[in-house]
Structures are given as C-alpha cells and as structure tokens.
Tab-separated table of C-alpha atoms in Angstrom:
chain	number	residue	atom	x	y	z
A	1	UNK	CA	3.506	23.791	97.129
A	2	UNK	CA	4.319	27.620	97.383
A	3	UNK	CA	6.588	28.941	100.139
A	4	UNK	CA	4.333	30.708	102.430
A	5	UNK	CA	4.747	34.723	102.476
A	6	UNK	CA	5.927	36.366	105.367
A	7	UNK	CA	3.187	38.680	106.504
A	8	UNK	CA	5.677	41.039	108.179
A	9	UNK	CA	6.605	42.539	104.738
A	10	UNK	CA	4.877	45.186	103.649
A	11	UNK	CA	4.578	46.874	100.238
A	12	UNK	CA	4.426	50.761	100.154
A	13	UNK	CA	5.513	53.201	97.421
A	14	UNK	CA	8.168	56.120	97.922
A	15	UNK	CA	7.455	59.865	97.051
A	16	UNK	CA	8.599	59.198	93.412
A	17	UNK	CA	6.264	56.561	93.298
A	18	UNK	CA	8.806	53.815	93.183
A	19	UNK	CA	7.266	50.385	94.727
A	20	UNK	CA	9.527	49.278	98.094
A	21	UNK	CA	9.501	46.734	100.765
A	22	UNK	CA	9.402	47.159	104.365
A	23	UNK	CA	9.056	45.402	107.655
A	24	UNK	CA	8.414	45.448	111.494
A	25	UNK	CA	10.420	43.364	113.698
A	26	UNK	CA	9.755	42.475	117.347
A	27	UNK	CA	13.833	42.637	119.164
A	28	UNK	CA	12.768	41.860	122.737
A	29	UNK	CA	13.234	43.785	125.718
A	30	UNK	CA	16.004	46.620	126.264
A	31	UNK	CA	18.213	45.984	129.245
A	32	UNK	CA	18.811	49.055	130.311
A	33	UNK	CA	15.220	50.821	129.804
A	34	UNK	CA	13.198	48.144	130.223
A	35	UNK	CA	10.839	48.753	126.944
A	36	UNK	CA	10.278	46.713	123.989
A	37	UNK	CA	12.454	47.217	121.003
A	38	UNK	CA	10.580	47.512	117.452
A	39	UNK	CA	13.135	47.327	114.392
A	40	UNK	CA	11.808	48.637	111.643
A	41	UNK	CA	13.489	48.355	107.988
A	42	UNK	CA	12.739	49.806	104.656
A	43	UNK	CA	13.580	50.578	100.822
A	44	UNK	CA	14.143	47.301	99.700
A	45	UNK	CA	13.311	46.734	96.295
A	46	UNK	CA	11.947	42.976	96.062
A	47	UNK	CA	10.325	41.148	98.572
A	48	UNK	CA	12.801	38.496	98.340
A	49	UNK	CA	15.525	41.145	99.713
A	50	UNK	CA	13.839	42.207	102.435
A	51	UNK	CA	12.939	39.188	103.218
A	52	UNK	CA	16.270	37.439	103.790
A	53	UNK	CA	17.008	40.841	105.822
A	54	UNK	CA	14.614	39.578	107.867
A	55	UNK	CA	15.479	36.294	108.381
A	56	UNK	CA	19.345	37.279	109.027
A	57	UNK	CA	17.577	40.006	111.952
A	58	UNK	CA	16.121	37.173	113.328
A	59	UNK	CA	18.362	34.878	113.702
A	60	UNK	CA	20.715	37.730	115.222
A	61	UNK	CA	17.748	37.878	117.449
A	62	UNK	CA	17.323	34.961	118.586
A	63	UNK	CA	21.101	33.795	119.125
A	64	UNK	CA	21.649	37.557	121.202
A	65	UNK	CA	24.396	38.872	118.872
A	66	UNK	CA	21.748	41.792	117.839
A	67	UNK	CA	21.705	42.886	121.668
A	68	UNK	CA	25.303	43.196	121.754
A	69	UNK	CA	25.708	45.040	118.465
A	70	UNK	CA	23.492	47.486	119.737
A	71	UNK	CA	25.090	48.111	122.849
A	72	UNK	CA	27.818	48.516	120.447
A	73	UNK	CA	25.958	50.994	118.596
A	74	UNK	CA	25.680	53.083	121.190
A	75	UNK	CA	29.689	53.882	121.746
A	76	UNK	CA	31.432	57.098	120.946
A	77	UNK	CA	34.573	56.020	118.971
A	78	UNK	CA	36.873	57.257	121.680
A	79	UNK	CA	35.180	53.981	123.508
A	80	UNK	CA	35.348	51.646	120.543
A	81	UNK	CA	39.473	52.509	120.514
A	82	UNK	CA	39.663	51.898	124.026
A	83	UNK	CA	38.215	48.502	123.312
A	84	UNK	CA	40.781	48.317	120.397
A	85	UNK	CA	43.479	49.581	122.002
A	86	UNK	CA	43.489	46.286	124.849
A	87	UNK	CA	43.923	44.717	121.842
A	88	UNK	CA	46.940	46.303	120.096
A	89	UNK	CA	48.901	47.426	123.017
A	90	UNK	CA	50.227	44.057	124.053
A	91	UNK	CA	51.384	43.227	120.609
A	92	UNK	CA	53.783	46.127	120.010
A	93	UNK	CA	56.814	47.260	121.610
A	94	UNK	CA	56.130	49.628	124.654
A	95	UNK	CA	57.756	52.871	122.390
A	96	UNK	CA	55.615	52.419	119.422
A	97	UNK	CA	52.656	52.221	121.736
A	98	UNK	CA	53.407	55.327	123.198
A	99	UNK	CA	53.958	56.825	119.993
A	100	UNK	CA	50.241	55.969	118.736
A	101	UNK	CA	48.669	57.042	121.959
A	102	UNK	CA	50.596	60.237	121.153
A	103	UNK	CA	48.761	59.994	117.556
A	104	UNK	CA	45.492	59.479	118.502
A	105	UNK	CA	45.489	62.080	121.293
A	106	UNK	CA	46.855	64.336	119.217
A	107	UNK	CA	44.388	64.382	116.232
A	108	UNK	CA	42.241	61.607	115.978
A	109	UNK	CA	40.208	61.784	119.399
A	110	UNK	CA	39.604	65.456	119.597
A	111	UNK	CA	38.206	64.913	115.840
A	112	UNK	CA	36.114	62.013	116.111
A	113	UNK	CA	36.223	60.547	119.879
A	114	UNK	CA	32.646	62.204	120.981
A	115	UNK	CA	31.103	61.055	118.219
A	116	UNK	CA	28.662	57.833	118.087
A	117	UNK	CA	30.615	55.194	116.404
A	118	UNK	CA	27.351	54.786	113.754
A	119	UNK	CA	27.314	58.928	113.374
A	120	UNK	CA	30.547	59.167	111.855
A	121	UNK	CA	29.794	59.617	108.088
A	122	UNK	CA	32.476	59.631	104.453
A	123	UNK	CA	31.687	63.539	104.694
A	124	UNK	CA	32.834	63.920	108.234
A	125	UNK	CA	35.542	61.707	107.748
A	126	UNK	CA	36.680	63.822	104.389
A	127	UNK	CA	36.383	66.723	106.031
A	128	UNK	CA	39.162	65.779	108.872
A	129	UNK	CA	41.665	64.149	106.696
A	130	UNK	CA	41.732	67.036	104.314
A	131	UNK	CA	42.311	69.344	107.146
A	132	UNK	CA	45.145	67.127	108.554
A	133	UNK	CA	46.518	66.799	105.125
A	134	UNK	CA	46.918	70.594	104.964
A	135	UNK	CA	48.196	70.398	108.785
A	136	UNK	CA	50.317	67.237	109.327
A	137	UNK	CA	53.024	65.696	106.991
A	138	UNK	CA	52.871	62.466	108.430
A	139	UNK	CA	49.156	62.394	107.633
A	140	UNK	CA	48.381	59.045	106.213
A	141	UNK	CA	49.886	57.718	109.742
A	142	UNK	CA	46.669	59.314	111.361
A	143	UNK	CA	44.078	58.149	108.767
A	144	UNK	CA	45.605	54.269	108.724
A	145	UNK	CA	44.972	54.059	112.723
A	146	UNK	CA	41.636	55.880	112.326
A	147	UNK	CA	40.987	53.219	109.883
A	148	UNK	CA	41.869	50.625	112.147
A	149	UNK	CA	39.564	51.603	114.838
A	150	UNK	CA	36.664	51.544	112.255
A	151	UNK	CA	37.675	48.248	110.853
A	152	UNK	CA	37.539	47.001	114.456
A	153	UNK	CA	34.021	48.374	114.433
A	154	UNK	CA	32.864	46.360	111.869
A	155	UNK	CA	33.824	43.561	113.660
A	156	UNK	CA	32.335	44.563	116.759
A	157	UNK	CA	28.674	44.837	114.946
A	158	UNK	CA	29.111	48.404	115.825
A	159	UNK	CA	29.047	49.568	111.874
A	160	UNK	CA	28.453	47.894	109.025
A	161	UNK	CA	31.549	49.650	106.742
A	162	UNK	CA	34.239	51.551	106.525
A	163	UNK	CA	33.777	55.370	105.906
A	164	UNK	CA	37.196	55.194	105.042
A	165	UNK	CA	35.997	53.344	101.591
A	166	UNK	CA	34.067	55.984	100.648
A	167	UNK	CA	36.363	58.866	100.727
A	168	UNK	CA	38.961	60.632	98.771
A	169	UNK	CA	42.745	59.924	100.434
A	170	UNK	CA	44.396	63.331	99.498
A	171	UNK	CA	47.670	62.382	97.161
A	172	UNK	CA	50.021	65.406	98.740
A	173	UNK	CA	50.193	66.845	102.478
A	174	UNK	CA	51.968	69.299	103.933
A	175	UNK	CA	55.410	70.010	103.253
A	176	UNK	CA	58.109	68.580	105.086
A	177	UNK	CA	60.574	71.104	106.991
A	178	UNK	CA	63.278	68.599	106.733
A	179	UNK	CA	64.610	67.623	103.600
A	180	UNK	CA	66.349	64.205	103.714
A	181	UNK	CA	68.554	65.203	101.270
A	182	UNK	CA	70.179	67.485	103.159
A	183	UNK	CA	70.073	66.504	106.336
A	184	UNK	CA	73.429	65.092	105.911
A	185	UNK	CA	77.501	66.954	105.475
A	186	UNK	CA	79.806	66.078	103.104
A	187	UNK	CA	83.024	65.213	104.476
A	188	UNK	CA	85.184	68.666	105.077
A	189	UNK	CA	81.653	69.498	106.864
A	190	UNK	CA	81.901	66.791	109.568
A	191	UNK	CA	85.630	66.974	110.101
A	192	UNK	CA	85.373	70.538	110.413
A	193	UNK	CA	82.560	69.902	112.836
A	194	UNK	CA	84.204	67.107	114.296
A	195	UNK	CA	87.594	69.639	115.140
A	196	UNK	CA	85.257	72.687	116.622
A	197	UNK	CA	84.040	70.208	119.483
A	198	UNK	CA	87.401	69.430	120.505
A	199	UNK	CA	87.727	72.764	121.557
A	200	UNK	CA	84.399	72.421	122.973
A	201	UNK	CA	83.368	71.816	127.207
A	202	UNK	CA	84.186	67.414	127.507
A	203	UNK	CA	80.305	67.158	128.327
A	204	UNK	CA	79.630	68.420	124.922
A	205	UNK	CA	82.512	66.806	123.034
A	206	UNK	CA	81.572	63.067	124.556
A	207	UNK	CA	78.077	63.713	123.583
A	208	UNK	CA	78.703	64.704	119.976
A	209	UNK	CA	81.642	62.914	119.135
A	210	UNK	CA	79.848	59.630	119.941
A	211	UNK	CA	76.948	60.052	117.862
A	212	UNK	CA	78.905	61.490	115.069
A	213	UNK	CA	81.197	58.363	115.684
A	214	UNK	CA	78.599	55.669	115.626
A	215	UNK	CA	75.316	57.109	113.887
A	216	UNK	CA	73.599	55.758	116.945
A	217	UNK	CA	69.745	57.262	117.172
A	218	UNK	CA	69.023	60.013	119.213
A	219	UNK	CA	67.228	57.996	121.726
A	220	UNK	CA	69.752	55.216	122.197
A	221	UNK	CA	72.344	57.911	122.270
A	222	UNK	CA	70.445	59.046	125.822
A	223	UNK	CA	69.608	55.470	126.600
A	224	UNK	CA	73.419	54.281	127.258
A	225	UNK	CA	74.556	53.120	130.316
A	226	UNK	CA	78.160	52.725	131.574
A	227	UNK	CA	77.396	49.147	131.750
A	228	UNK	CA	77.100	49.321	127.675
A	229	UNK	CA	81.336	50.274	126.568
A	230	UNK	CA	83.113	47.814	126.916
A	231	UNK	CA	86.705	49.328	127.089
A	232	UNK	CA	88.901	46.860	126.702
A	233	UNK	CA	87.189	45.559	123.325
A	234	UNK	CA	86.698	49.130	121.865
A	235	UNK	CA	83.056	48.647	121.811
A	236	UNK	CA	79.737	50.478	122.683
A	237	UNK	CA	76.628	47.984	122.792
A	238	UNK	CA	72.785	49.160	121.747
A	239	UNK	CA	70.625	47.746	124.275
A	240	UNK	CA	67.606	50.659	124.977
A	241	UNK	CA	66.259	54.040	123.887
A	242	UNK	CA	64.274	56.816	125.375
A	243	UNK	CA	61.116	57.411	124.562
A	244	UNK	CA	57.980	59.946	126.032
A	245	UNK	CA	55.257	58.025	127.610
A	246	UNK	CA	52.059	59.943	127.232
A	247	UNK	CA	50.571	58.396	130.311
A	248	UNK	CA	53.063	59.489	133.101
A	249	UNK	CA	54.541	62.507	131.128
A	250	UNK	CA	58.259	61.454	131.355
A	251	UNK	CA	61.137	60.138	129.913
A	252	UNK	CA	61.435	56.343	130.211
A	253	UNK	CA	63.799	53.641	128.724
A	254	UNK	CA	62.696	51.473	126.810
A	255	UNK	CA	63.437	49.226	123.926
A	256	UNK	CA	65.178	50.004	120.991
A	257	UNK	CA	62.857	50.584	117.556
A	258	UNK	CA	63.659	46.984	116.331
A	259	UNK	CA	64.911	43.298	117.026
A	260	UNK	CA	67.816	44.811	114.141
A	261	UNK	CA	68.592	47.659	116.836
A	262	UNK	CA	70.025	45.592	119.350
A	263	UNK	CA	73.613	45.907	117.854
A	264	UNK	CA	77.183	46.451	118.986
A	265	UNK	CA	79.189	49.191	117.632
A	266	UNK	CA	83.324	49.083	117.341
A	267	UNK	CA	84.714	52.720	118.992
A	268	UNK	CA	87.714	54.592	117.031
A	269	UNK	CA	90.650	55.200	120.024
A	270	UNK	CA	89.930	58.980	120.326
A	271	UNK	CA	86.361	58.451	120.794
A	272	UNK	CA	87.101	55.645	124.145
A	273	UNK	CA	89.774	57.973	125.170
A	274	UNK	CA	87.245	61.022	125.247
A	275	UNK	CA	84.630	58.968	126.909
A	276	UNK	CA	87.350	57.754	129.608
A	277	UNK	CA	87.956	61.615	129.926
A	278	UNK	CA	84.015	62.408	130.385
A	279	UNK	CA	83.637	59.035	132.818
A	280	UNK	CA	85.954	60.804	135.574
A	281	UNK	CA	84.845	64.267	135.066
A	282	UNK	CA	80.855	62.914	135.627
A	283	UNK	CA	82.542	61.329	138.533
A	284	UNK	CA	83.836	64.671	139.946
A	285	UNK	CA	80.674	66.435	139.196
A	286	UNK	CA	78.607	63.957	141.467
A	287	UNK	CA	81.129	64.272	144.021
A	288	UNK	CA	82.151	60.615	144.500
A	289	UNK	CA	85.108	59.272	145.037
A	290	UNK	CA	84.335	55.646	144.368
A	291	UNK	CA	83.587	53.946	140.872
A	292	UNK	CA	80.448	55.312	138.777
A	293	UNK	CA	77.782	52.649	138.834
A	294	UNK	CA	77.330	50.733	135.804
A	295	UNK	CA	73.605	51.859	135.664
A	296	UNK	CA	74.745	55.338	135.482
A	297	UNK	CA	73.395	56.647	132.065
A	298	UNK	CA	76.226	58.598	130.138
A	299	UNK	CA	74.465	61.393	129.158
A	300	UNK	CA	72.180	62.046	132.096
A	301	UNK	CA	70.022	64.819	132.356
A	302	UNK	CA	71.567	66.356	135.712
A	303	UNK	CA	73.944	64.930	138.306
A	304	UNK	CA	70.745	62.720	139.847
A	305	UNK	CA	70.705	60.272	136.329
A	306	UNK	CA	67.308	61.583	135.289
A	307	UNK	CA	66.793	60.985	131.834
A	308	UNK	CA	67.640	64.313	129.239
A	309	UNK	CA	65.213	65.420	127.357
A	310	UNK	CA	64.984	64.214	123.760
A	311	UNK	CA	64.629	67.818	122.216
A	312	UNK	CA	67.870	69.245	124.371
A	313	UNK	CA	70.426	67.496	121.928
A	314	UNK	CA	69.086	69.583	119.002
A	315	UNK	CA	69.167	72.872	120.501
A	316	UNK	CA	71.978	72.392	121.414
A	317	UNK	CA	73.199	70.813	118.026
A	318	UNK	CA	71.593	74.259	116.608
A	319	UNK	CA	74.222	76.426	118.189
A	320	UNK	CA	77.374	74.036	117.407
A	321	UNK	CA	76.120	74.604	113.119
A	322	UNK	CA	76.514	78.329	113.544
A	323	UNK	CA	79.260	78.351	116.194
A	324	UNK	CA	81.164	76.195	113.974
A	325	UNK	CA	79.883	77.767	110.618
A	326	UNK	CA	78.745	74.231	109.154
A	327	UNK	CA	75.307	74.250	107.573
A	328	UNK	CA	72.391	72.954	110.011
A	329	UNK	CA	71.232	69.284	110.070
A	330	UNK	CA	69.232	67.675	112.778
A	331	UNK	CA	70.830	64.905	114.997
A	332	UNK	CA	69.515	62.316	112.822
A	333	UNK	CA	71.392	64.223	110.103
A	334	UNK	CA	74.437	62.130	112.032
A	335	UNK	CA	73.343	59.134	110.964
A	336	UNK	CA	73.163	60.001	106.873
A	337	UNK	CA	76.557	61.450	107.182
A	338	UNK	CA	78.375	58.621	109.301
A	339	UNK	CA	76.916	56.325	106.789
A	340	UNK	CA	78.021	58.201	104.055
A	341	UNK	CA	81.214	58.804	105.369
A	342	UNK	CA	81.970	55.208	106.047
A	343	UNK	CA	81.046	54.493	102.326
A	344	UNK	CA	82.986	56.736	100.742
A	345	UNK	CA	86.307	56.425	102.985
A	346	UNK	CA	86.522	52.807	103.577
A	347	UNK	CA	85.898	50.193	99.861
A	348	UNK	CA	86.224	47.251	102.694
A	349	UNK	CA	83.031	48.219	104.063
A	350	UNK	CA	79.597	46.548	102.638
A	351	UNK	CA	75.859	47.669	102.559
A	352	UNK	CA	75.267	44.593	105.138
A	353	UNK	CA	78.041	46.185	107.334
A	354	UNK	CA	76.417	49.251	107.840
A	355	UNK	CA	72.812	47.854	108.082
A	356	UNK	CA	74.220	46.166	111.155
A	357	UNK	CA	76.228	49.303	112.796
A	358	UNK	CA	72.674	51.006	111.829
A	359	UNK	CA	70.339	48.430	113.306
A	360	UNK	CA	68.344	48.772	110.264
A	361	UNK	CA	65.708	45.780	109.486
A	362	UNK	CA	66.301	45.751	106.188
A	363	UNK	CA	69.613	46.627	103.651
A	364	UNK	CA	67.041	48.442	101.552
A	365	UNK	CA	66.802	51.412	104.249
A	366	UNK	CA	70.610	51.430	104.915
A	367	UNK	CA	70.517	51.759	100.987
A	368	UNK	CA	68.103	54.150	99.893
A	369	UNK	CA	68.116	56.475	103.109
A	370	UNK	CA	71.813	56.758	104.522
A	371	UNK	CA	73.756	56.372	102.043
A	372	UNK	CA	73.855	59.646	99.468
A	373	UNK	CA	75.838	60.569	96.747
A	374	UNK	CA	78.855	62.955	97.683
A	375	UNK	CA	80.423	65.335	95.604
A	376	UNK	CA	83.454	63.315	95.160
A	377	UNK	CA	81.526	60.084	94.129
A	378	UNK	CA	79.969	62.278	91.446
A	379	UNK	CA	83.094	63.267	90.129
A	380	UNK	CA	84.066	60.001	90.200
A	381	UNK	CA	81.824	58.670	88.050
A	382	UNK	CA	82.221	61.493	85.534
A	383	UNK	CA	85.690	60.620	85.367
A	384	UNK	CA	85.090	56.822	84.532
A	385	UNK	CA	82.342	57.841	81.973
A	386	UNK	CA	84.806	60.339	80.156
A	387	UNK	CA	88.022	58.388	79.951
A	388	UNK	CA	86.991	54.756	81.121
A	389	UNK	CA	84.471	54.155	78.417
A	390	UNK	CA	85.903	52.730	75.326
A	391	UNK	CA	83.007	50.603	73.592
C-alpha cells in the first residue's frame, strides 16, 4: 500500500519556471506576543526533501526545541557571547580571560555585537576580517574567537552554519613593528648595557639588572614580592604576574601565563647584593624603620605598593638604549638575549635548562624563539666547515 502524501506540500514553479516544493507549518503560540506562529518553507526540489524538512520541523515542534531556537534567533551576537562567555571564563586562567575580553571589546563587538545572530552573513563577515587584516597583526586571534562564538551558535539552534566556512581567511596581515629577530643584543650590547645602569639611580639598576639577570617576563618582573628571594639560597621564585583587567580598569596580580611559569630562578651575587641595596633604600623611602613586609612588591608603583604600570618599564627602557647608545629592544627583548647569552657563554647549560629558567611549556619555544644565532656562533661554524672538514 502507498505511503499517504502529506497534503501540506505544495508544488509551485519559480520565475525560471523551475518546479519546487513548499509547505505551511502550524508552530503554536508565541510567548511573548501571544499570536500564532506560521512557518513557512520553500525551494525544495523533490517532494521527498521537503518532506523530511517537515517532519524534522515537527518533531522540533512538538518536543519545544523549535521555541527555544527561536528565542535564540532573536539575539544580537554580543548576547550569544555573553551566553558563551559563562562558558569559557571558568575554564581559563583569570589573565587570559582578561586578555580576550580585551579582544572582543576591542574589535569583535563594535563589528558584529548589534547585529542579529541569523543577520550576520560570509559578506559581512569578509568584509571585517579583511579590514582587521589590514589593521591588526595579531588578526587571526580575532577571527578564531569570532568563530567560536558562531560555532556556539550552531549549537544553540541560533544558526544553522558557520559564516566563517564560507569566507576567504586573508594569508598576510599587517606588518609587525617588532621584529623578533632583533629584539635581542649580542653580547658587548648587554654588558655594555649592563655597566651604564650601574651608574644608574639603585631604583633603576634593581629593576633592570634583574630582568636582564633572569629573563623573567615583564609581568612577573612587577608581580614579585619580597616574600619571593630567598637570600640565603641565591634564589628569586616565579609565583604571579600582572595583568589589566578590563572590568575594573586596574592592575591586578594574577597567575603566571602557564603551569611551566611557576619556576625558581638561581641569582648571580651582584644581582642579591643590588637587590639587598634597593630593599633598604625602599625602606627609607616609606619612612619605616622596621622590616619591609614580605607582601611588599619590589617594584611598586609608588611608596603605597600599588601595582606599576605595565607600559612604564618600556619607556623607561627607551631612554636607557639611547642614554647608553645600545640599539633599542623591548623588555621582552631581555628574555632573547639572556637566553642567548646563557647559550653561548656557558656549554654546561642544556635546552631543558633554560626552558625551565624560562617557564616555557614546551623546549620547542625555548628553541626556536630565544635562542638566536650570534655573531660568534657564526664564525664558529665557518671555522669548523673550513678547517674541520676533511671527508
């Protein structure tokens, strides 16, 4: 016996005079109006495909998930990432939530946050990420978490695919200011650096001979604590970092950028001795006679231990390079050149060494990042190739 036809599918023929499919469907009552809801598809080209659409729109029907999609419909995507965003902010660390709040505030929101999740079409969506690829360097980091937001559409009901398929991911953005592979000295750089800031105030030698000592981020740098050197051991331990929270506007602490950054780092004598030196002198400059506390962050931003501002190390870092007539690096630069530096005047120390003194996750990044290829290493190796080589 013939399956019975479904009298709710209608044949009708387009403007080319192509033959399609359509249907009426009866979606119940809206909540918030009060009015019956007619769904009404089209431009399916068998009845056997419209058909199962209809059977799949009625079953969403009847079990309510078609209600809910539609609310879901309905949502700008600033509200569909505020939805998302419950999600992903408990399973990262507080400083790389901050820093995607920052990203999304930034660029993603004022581009697509009014919009109707269900508006937002490939064209749009091409549009914006060839702008920020003219615009941003980093700008792959914005298109991944725009992606993310749609993909959590999808499974909200909200939208039914990615525009993000459908586009064109530029290959090149904007051109980085920095360039890695300079952003480091060779040795008679950093010693000559290194010998200008002993002539320098003690609240800018401590500062600058510890990070050039240790290759410590910027943000840990202004994270430490009294608490964290340990004197008698020669030691300096990695336990926090600063970071701007885009909520409150200020400098927090928080934790460092990995379980790998959590580290302790050995001190050279001159660098304890100068710290020792800058310990008393913060003492004198608060006016206290008894003991700084062990909370007491070492490189405060005023005598009250509120947190410096990240950007005030550079500028000032800016004026030491031309004071000191050493060519400009930024003070992550401090980190290629300890690394470096380490590599090339000590054969006792290993890759896996330094990815621990970095805090790096993996030996890979200590590798291919920090560690460059000096002048004399060069040399070096031309000299084995010319007279070395006998085969």
């Amino acid at each position: 016996m013939p399956k019975r036809r479904n009298d709710a599918i209608k044949k009708y023929k387009t403007k080319a005079k192509k033959e399609r499919f359509k249907f009426q469907i009866y979606g119940g009552i809206d909540q918030n109006t009060g009015r019956q809801i007619n769904i009404f598809r089209q431009g399916f080209r068998d009845y056997e495909e419209a058909n199962a659409a209809f059977n799949q729109l009625q079953t969403e029907i009847d079990n309510g998930t078609y209600q809910k999609k539609r609310e879901h419909v309905s949502q700008t995507f600033e509200e569909i990432y505020e939805l998302w965003w419950k999600n992903y902010a408990p399973s990262v660390r507080e400083t790389t939530a901050n820093k995607t709040k920052s990203w999304f505030k930034l660029r993603i929101l004022p581009a697509f946050g009014k919009y109707r999740i269900n508006e937002i079409s490939p064209a749009m969506v091409q549009d914006t990420i060839n702008k920020w690829a003219t615009e941003v360097v980093r700008y792959k980091t914005y298109i991944n978490y725009f992606g993310r937001v749609m993909k959590y559409a999808i499974v909200l009901g909200a939208r039914n695919d990615n525009p993000l398929d459908r586009v064109i991911i530029p290959k090149k953005g904007k051109q980085s200011l920095r360039h890695p592979e300079s952003n480091w000295w060779q040795v008679p750089d950093f010693k000559k650096f290194l010998r200008y800031i002993d002539q320098q105030p003690i609240t800018i030698l401590a500062m600058f001979r510890t990070v050039a000592l240790t290759g410590v981020r910027r943000g840990e740098l202004l994270g430490l604590k009294w608490r964290d050197v340990d004197f008698a051991n020669s030691t300096v331990k990695i336990e926090r970092s600063v970071y701007y929270d885009e909520t409150s506007h200020q400098f927090k602490l928080g934790q460092v950028k990995s379980k790998a950054g959590n580290r302790t780092i050995p001190l050279d004598p001159k660098t304890l001795n100068i710290l020792k030196d800058w310990r008393y002198t913060q003492q004198m400059l608060q006016g206290r006679l008894r003991p700084i506390k062990l909370d007491q962050l070492i490189f405060p931003g005023d005598t009250r231990n509120h947190i410096m501002s990240t950007s005030h190390p550079g500028e000032l870092l800016k004026k030491l390079c031309k004071a000191a007539k050493v060519p400009q690096i930024t003070m992550h630069g401090f980190r290629h050149t300890f690394a470096t530096w380490m590599y090339e005047t000590n054969q006792n120390v290993t890759p896996k060494d330094m990815q621990k003194i970095l805090g790096h996750e993996t030996i890979d990044i200590t590798l291919n990042t920090y560690t460059h290829s000096t002048e004399k290493g060069q040399q070096e190796v031309a000299d084995f190739m010319k007279h070395k080589v006998d085969f």
